[in-house]
Amino acid sequence: MTRELVTARLVLRRPKPGDVDDLHQVFSSPEAMRWWSTTPHETMEKTAEWLDGMIAADPELSDDFVIEAQGRVIGKAGFWRLPEIGYILHPDYWGQGLATEALTAVIDHILATRTVERVTADVDPDNAASIRLLRRLGFEQTGAASRTWRVGGVWMDSLYFGLDRDRWKSLKTP
Ligand SMILES: CC(C)(COP(=O)(O)OP(=O)(O)OC[C@H]1O[C@@H](n2cnc3c(N)ncnc32)[C@H](O)[C@@H]1OP(=O)(O)O)[C@@H](O)C(=O)NCCC(=O)NCCS
């Protein structure tokens, strides 16, 4: 199994228990968690539990990475459940093209190592940054649904996006 993906500014690698402090900085941030499927983690134990799940995930079903920049874990990108992509970065690192860089690497990786024909995404209609990121990478909207996630007692909606293997290849070929 591929251990790490290296890009110009990032190293994407498999998670380990020592990542809990850095990841808690991400998962306790109300800003970063605004559109996530859970409320911000209130305790380090919550993040440790989440990280244990990521570490123990079945590699047949999951292919996920933590994102490291200058020796610090700043988020995660990958597939908790194939073929749906998931990603989050600490707000200090937003707006520098880092998510574009990380997602390009994990999509390349997944299409090179698995037989999946398409990568999918589930995004809140109000999550402008994430929608822009997906469109910039070539994702196209495939559907929409209301009241798909109940987070902290509030119903949230979903837009569904997909990116086909052939489309990704054609967009990457100059
Ligand atoms: C979504 C997220 C990963 C984007 O990270 P990022 O590193 O700032 O993204 P990039 O710098 O690569 O930018 C990607 C595109 O989104 C745009 N963008 C970034 N932030 C934006 C914002 N707040 N509003 C609108 N567009 C935004 C960028 O301009 C860029 O588009 P462009 O190249 O056409 O200009 C980050 O905002 C995040 O972690 N959000 C919280 C977690 C989350 O919502 N995850 C997704 C759940 S589906």
mmCIF file of C-alpha atoms and ligand atoms in Angstrom:
data_model
loop_
_atom_site.group_PDB
_atom_site.id
_atom_site.type_symbol
_atom_site.label_atom_id
_atom_site.label_comp_id
_atom_site.label_asym_id
_atom_site.label_seq_id
_atom_site.Cartn_x
_atom_site.Cartn_y
_atom_site.Cartn_z
ATOM 1 C CA MET A 1 0.000 0.000 0.000
ATOM 2 C CA THR A 2 1.329 3.446 -0.938
ATOM 3 C CA ARG A 3 2.715 5.025 2.216
ATOM 4 C CA GLU A 4 3.006 8.632 1.152
ATOM 5 C CA LEU A 5 2.335 11.075 -1.669
ATOM 6 C CA VAL A 6 4.705 13.997 -2.088
ATOM 7 C CA THR A 7 3.663 17.248 -3.810
ATOM 8 C CA ALA A 8 5.469 20.570 -4.234
ATOM 9 C CA ARG A 9 4.492 21.815 -0.772
ATOM 10 C CA LEU A 10 2.939 18.842 1.017
ATOM 11 C CA VAL A 11 3.495 15.315 2.200
ATOM 12 C CA LEU A 12 0.354 13.167 2.394
ATOM 13 C CA ARG A 13 0.964 10.141 4.575
ATOM 14 C CA ARG A 14 -0.873 7.498 6.571
ATOM 15 C CA PRO A 15 -2.109 8.612 10.001
ATOM 16 C CA LYS A 16 -0.439 7.609 13.275
ATOM 17 C CA PRO A 17 -1.467 8.053 16.939
ATOM 18 C CA GLY A 18 1.030 10.925 17.455
ATOM 19 C CA ASP A 19 -0.961 13.056 14.975
ATOM 20 C CA VAL A 20 -3.698 13.615 17.530
ATOM 21 C CA ASP A 21 -2.521 17.032 18.808
ATOM 22 C CA ASP A 22 -2.234 18.597 15.364
ATOM 23 C CA LEU A 23 -5.470 17.013 14.160
ATOM 24 C CA HIS A 24 -7.308 18.273 17.235
ATOM 25 C CA GLN A 25 -6.347 21.817 16.193
ATOM 26 C CA VAL A 26 -8.209 21.158 12.931
ATOM 27 C CA PHE A 27 -11.202 19.204 14.253
ATOM 28 C CA SER A 28 -11.854 21.557 17.192
ATOM 29 C CA SER A 29 -12.019 24.592 14.891
ATOM 30 C CA PRO A 30 -15.620 25.814 14.483
ATOM 31 C CA GLU A 31 -14.589 27.499 11.210
ATOM 32 C CA ALA A 32 -13.101 24.331 9.698
ATOM 33 C CA MET A 33 -16.001 22.212 10.987
ATOM 34 C CA ARG A 34 -18.753 24.538 9.752
ATOM 35 C CA TRP A 35 -19.831 22.094 7.028
ATOM 36 C CA TRP A 36 -18.525 18.811 8.457
ATOM 37 C CA SER A 37 -20.745 15.829 9.248
ATOM 38 C CA THR A 38 -20.126 16.242 12.991
ATOM 39 C CA THR A 39 -19.875 19.179 15.401
ATOM 40 C CA PRO A 40 -16.356 20.423 16.346
ATOM 41 C CA HIS A 41 -14.485 18.037 18.645
ATOM 42 C CA GLU A 42 -14.715 19.400 22.187
ATOM 43 C CA THR A 43 -12.058 17.120 23.656
ATOM 44 C CA MET A 44 -8.760 15.594 22.618
ATOM 45 C CA GLU A 45 -10.311 12.180 23.381
ATOM 46 C CA LYS A 46 -12.891 12.755 20.662
ATOM 47 C CA THR A 47 -10.157 13.434 18.113
ATOM 48 C CA ALA A 48 -8.187 10.405 19.381
ATOM 49 C CA GLU A 49 -11.269 8.226 18.852
ATOM 50 C CA TRP A 50 -11.748 9.626 15.352
ATOM 51 C CA LEU A 51 -8.053 9.073 14.570
ATOM 52 C CA ASP A 52 -8.203 5.472 15.863
ATOM 53 C CA GLY A 53 -11.003 4.842 13.365
ATOM 54 C CA MET A 54 -8.938 6.328 10.549
ATOM 55 C CA ILE A 55 -5.895 4.207 11.477
ATOM 56 C CA ALA A 56 -7.936 1.006 11.805
ATOM 57 C CA ALA A 57 -9.933 1.539 8.578
ATOM 58 C CA ASP A 58 -10.170 -1.452 6.229
ATOM 59 C CA PRO A 59 -7.803 -0.727 3.304
ATOM 60 C CA GLU A 60 -10.259 -2.437 0.947
ATOM 61 C CA LEU A 61 -12.827 0.274 1.714
ATOM 62 C CA SER A 62 -10.715 3.234 2.732
ATOM 63 C CA ASP A 63 -7.643 5.088 1.426
ATOM 64 C CA ASP A 64 -7.038 8.169 3.542
ATOM 65 C CA PHE A 65 -4.095 10.464 4.296
ATOM 66 C CA VAL A 66 -3.126 13.161 6.758
ATOM 67 C CA ILE A 67 -1.653 16.281 5.146
ATOM 68 C CA GLU A 68 1.680 17.508 6.435
ATOM 69 C CA ALA A 69 3.232 20.914 5.693
ATOM 70 C CA GLN A 70 6.609 21.845 7.145
ATOM 71 C CA GLY A 71 6.418 18.982 9.629
ATOM 72 C CA ARG A 72 2.957 19.883 10.965
ATOM 73 C CA VAL A 73 -0.239 17.964 10.240
ATOM 74 C CA ILE A 74 -2.619 20.570 8.796
ATOM 75 C CA GLY A 75 -5.545 18.398 7.742
ATOM 76 C CA LYS A 76 -6.645 15.291 5.920
ATOM 77 C CA ALA A 77 -7.527 14.320 2.364
ATOM 78 C CA GLY A 78 -8.616 11.059 0.867
ATOM 79 C CA PHE A 79 -11.289 8.433 0.956
ATOM 80 C CA TRP A 80 -12.780 7.367 4.265
ATOM 81 C CA ARG A 81 -15.179 5.302 2.166
ATOM 82 C CA LEU A 82 -14.240 4.808 -1.449
ATOM 83 C CA PRO A 83 -15.068 6.390 -3.859
ATOM 84 C CA GLU A 84 -16.221 9.449 -1.845
ATOM 85 C CA ILE A 85 -13.535 12.055 -1.302
ATOM 86 C CA GLY A 86 -13.253 13.992 1.971
ATOM 87 C CA TYR A 87 -10.916 16.819 2.983
ATOM 88 C CA ILE A 88 -10.352 19.447 5.624
ATOM 89 C CA LEU A 89 -7.537 21.923 6.258
ATOM 90 C CA HIS A 90 -6.734 24.084 9.254
ATOM 91 C CA PRO A 91 -8.017 27.628 8.484
ATOM 92 C CA ASP A 92 -4.481 29.053 8.829
ATOM 93 C CA TYR A 93 -3.673 27.261 5.578
ATOM 94 C CA TRP A 94 -6.713 28.190 3.480
ATOM 95 C CA GLY A 95 -6.538 30.239 0.297
ATOM 96 C CA GLN A 96 -3.078 29.140 -0.860
ATOM 97 C CA GLY A 97 -4.073 26.415 -3.302
ATOM 98 C CA LEU A 98 -3.090 23.678 -0.830
ATOM 99 C CA ALA A 99 -6.384 21.777 -1.049
ATOM 100 C CA THR A 100 -6.135 21.818 -4.846
ATOM 101 C CA GLU A 101 -2.624 20.389 -4.518
ATOM 102 C CA ALA A 102 -3.639 17.703 -1.988
ATOM 103 C CA LEU A 103 -6.767 16.603 -3.855
ATOM 104 C CA THR A 104 -4.923 16.398 -7.169
ATOM 105 C CA ALA A 105 -2.453 14.005 -5.512
ATOM 106 C CA VAL A 106 -5.078 11.768 -3.886
ATOM 107 C CA ILE A 107 -7.217 11.603 -7.042
ATOM 108 C CA ASP A 108 -4.163 10.689 -9.144
ATOM 109 C CA HIS A 109 -3.280 8.065 -6.547
ATOM 110 C CA ILE A 110 -6.725 6.507 -6.364
ATOM 111 C CA LEU A 111 -7.228 6.305 -10.108
ATOM 112 C CA ALA A 112 -3.750 4.790 -10.529
ATOM 113 C CA THR A 113 -4.175 2.128 -7.831
ATOM 114 C CA ARG A 114 -7.905 1.216 -7.816
ATOM 115 C CA THR A 115 -10.460 0.178 -10.381
ATOM 116 C CA VAL A 116 -12.997 2.895 -9.406
ATOM 117 C CA GLU A 117 -14.490 4.641 -12.443
ATOM 118 C CA ARG A 118 -15.458 7.830 -10.639
ATOM 119 C CA VAL A 119 -14.667 9.836 -7.542
ATOM 120 C CA THR A 120 -17.675 11.360 -5.737
ATOM 121 C CA ALA A 121 -18.260 14.146 -3.224
ATOM 122 C CA ASP A 122 -21.126 15.214 -0.926
ATOM 123 C CA VAL A 123 -21.073 18.958 -0.156
ATOM 124 C CA ASP A 124 -23.370 21.382 1.621
ATOM 125 C CA PRO A 125 -24.897 23.830 -0.916
ATOM 126 C CA ASP A 126 -23.592 26.765 1.182
ATOM 127 C CA ASN A 127 -19.994 25.496 1.325
ATOM 128 C CA ALA A 128 -18.732 27.876 -1.382
ATOM 129 C CA ALA A 129 -15.019 27.091 -0.943
ATOM 130 C CA SER A 130 -15.522 23.361 -1.280
ATOM 131 C CA ILE A 131 -17.833 23.681 -4.299
ATOM 132 C CA ARG A 132 -15.362 25.994 -6.025
ATOM 133 C CA LEU A 133 -12.515 23.590 -5.258
ATOM 134 C CA LEU A 134 -14.419 20.633 -6.728
ATOM 135 C CA ARG A 135 -15.443 22.512 -9.874
ATOM 136 C CA ARG A 136 -11.894 23.751 -10.367
ATOM 137 C CA LEU A 137 -10.726 20.123 -10.299
ATOM 138 C CA GLY A 138 -13.329 19.125 -12.907
ATOM 139 C CA PHE A 139 -16.092 17.666 -10.728
ATOM 140 C CA GLU A 140 -19.628 18.046 -12.068
ATOM 141 C CA GLN A 141 -22.830 18.127 -10.075
ATOM 142 C CA THR A 142 -24.809 14.870 -10.300
ATOM 143 C CA GLY A 143 -27.628 15.497 -7.842
ATOM 144 C CA ALA A 144 -28.976 17.190 -4.750
ATOM 145 C CA ALA A 145 -30.937 16.180 -1.667
ATOM 146 C CA SER A 146 -32.457 17.920 1.344
ATOM 147 C CA ARG A 147 -32.045 17.090 5.014
ATOM 148 C CA THR A 148 -29.284 14.525 4.491
ATOM 149 C CA TRP A 149 -27.247 15.200 7.627
ATOM 150 C CA ARG A 150 -28.377 16.194 11.098
ATOM 151 C CA VAL A 151 -25.476 17.884 12.851
ATOM 152 C CA GLY A 152 -25.858 19.340 16.340
ATOM 153 C CA GLY A 153 -29.644 19.191 15.948
ATOM 154 C CA VAL A 154 -29.658 21.092 12.626
ATOM 155 C CA TRP A 155 -30.585 19.529 9.292
ATOM 156 C CA MET A 156 -28.158 20.088 6.451
ATOM 157 C CA ASP A 157 -28.496 19.498 2.711
ATOM 158 C CA SER A 158 -26.248 17.894 0.105
ATOM 159 C CA LEU A 159 -25.093 18.547 -3.413
ATOM 160 C CA TYR A 160 -23.557 15.486 -5.024
ATOM 161 C CA PHE A 161 -20.584 15.770 -7.361
ATOM 162 C CA GLY A 162 -18.720 13.272 -9.519
ATOM 163 C CA LEU A 163 -15.496 13.165 -11.499
ATOM 164 C CA ASP A 164 -15.076 10.363 -14.043
ATOM 165 C CA ARG A 165 -11.768 8.673 -14.676
ATOM 166 C CA ASP A 166 -11.871 9.668 -18.389
ATOM 167 C CA ARG A 167 -12.679 13.291 -17.627
ATOM 168 C CA TRP A 168 -9.809 13.557 -15.135
ATOM 169 C CA LYS A 169 -7.436 12.060 -17.721
ATOM 170 C CA SER A 170 -8.627 14.427 -20.456
ATOM 171 C CA LEU A 171 -8.374 17.499 -18.194
ATOM 172 C CA LYS A 172 -4.837 16.557 -17.234
ATOM 173 C CA THR A 173 -3.712 15.958 -20.811
ATOM 174 C CA PRO A 174 -2.654 19.267 -22.353
HETATM 175 C C1 LIG B 1 -12.631 23.527 1.284
HETATM 176 C C2 LIG B 1 -11.178 23.765 1.714
HETATM 177 C C3 LIG B 1 -10.492 22.403 1.861
HETATM 178 C C4 LIG B 1 -10.484 24.579 0.626
HETATM 179 O O1 LIG B 1 -9.095 24.686 0.968
HETATM 180 P P1 LIG B 1 -8.095 25.773 0.306
HETATM 181 O O2 LIG B 1 -6.725 25.219 0.433
HETATM 182 O O3 LIG B 1 -8.390 27.103 0.864
HETATM 183 O O4 LIG B 1 -8.539 25.685 -1.230
HETATM 184 P P2 LIG B 1 -7.677 26.238 -2.460
HETATM 185 O O5 LIG B 1 -6.801 27.358 -1.993
HETATM 186 O O6 LIG B 1 -7.034 25.062 -3.135
HETATM 187 O O7 LIG B 1 -8.811 26.871 -3.365
HETATM 188 C C5 LIG B 1 -9.646 26.118 -4.203
HETATM 189 C C6 LIG B 1 -10.645 27.045 -4.877
HETATM 190 O O8 LIG B 1 -11.622 27.461 -3.921
HETATM 191 C C7 LIG B 1 -11.679 28.890 -3.885
HETATM 192 N N1 LIG B 1 -11.971 29.280 -2.515
HETATM 193 C C8 LIG B 1 -11.208 29.077 -1.413
HETATM 194 N N2 LIG B 1 -11.832 29.586 -0.337
HETATM 195 C C9 LIG B 1 -12.997 30.121 -0.774
HETATM 196 C C10 LIG B 1 -14.097 30.773 -0.126
HETATM 197 N N3 LIG B 1 -14.113 30.966 1.192
HETATM 198 N N4 LIG B 1 -15.147 31.157 -0.898
HETATM 199 C C11 LIG B 1 -15.154 30.946 -2.229
HETATM 200 N N5 LIG B 1 -14.158 30.321 -2.897
HETATM 201 C C12 LIG B 1 -13.105 29.919 -2.166
HETATM 202 C C13 LIG B 1 -10.331 29.342 -4.351
HETATM 203 O O9 LIG B 1 -10.351 30.660 -4.844
HETATM 204 C C14 LIG B 1 -10.035 28.327 -5.428
HETATM 205 O O10 LIG B 1 -10.723 28.603 -6.626
HETATM 206 P P3 LIG B 1 -9.983 29.310 -7.876
HETATM 207 O O11 LIG B 1 -8.741 28.539 -8.097
HETATM 208 O O12 LIG B 1 -10.989 29.179 -8.950
HETATM 209 O O13 LIG B 1 -9.701 30.710 -7.422
HETATM 210 C C15 LIG B 1 -11.094 24.546 3.064
HETATM 211 O O14 LIG B 1 -11.821 25.727 2.935
HETATM 212 C C16 LIG B 1 -11.585 23.760 4.244
HETATM 213 O O15 LIG B 1 -10.846 22.997 4.883
HETATM 214 N N6 LIG B 1 -12.894 23.933 4.593
HETATM 215 C C17 LIG B 1 -13.456 23.271 5.765
HETATM 216 C C18 LIG B 1 -13.664 21.781 5.573
HETATM 217 C C19 LIG B 1 -14.639 21.473 4.466
HETATM 218 O O16 LIG B 1 -15.609 22.176 4.254
HETATM 219 N N7 LIG B 1 -14.352 20.350 3.770
HETATM 220 C C20 LIG B 1 -15.189 19.898 2.689
HETATM 221 C C21 LIG B 1 -16.355 19.154 3.158
HETATM 222 S S1 LIG B 1 -17.290 18.598 1.708
#
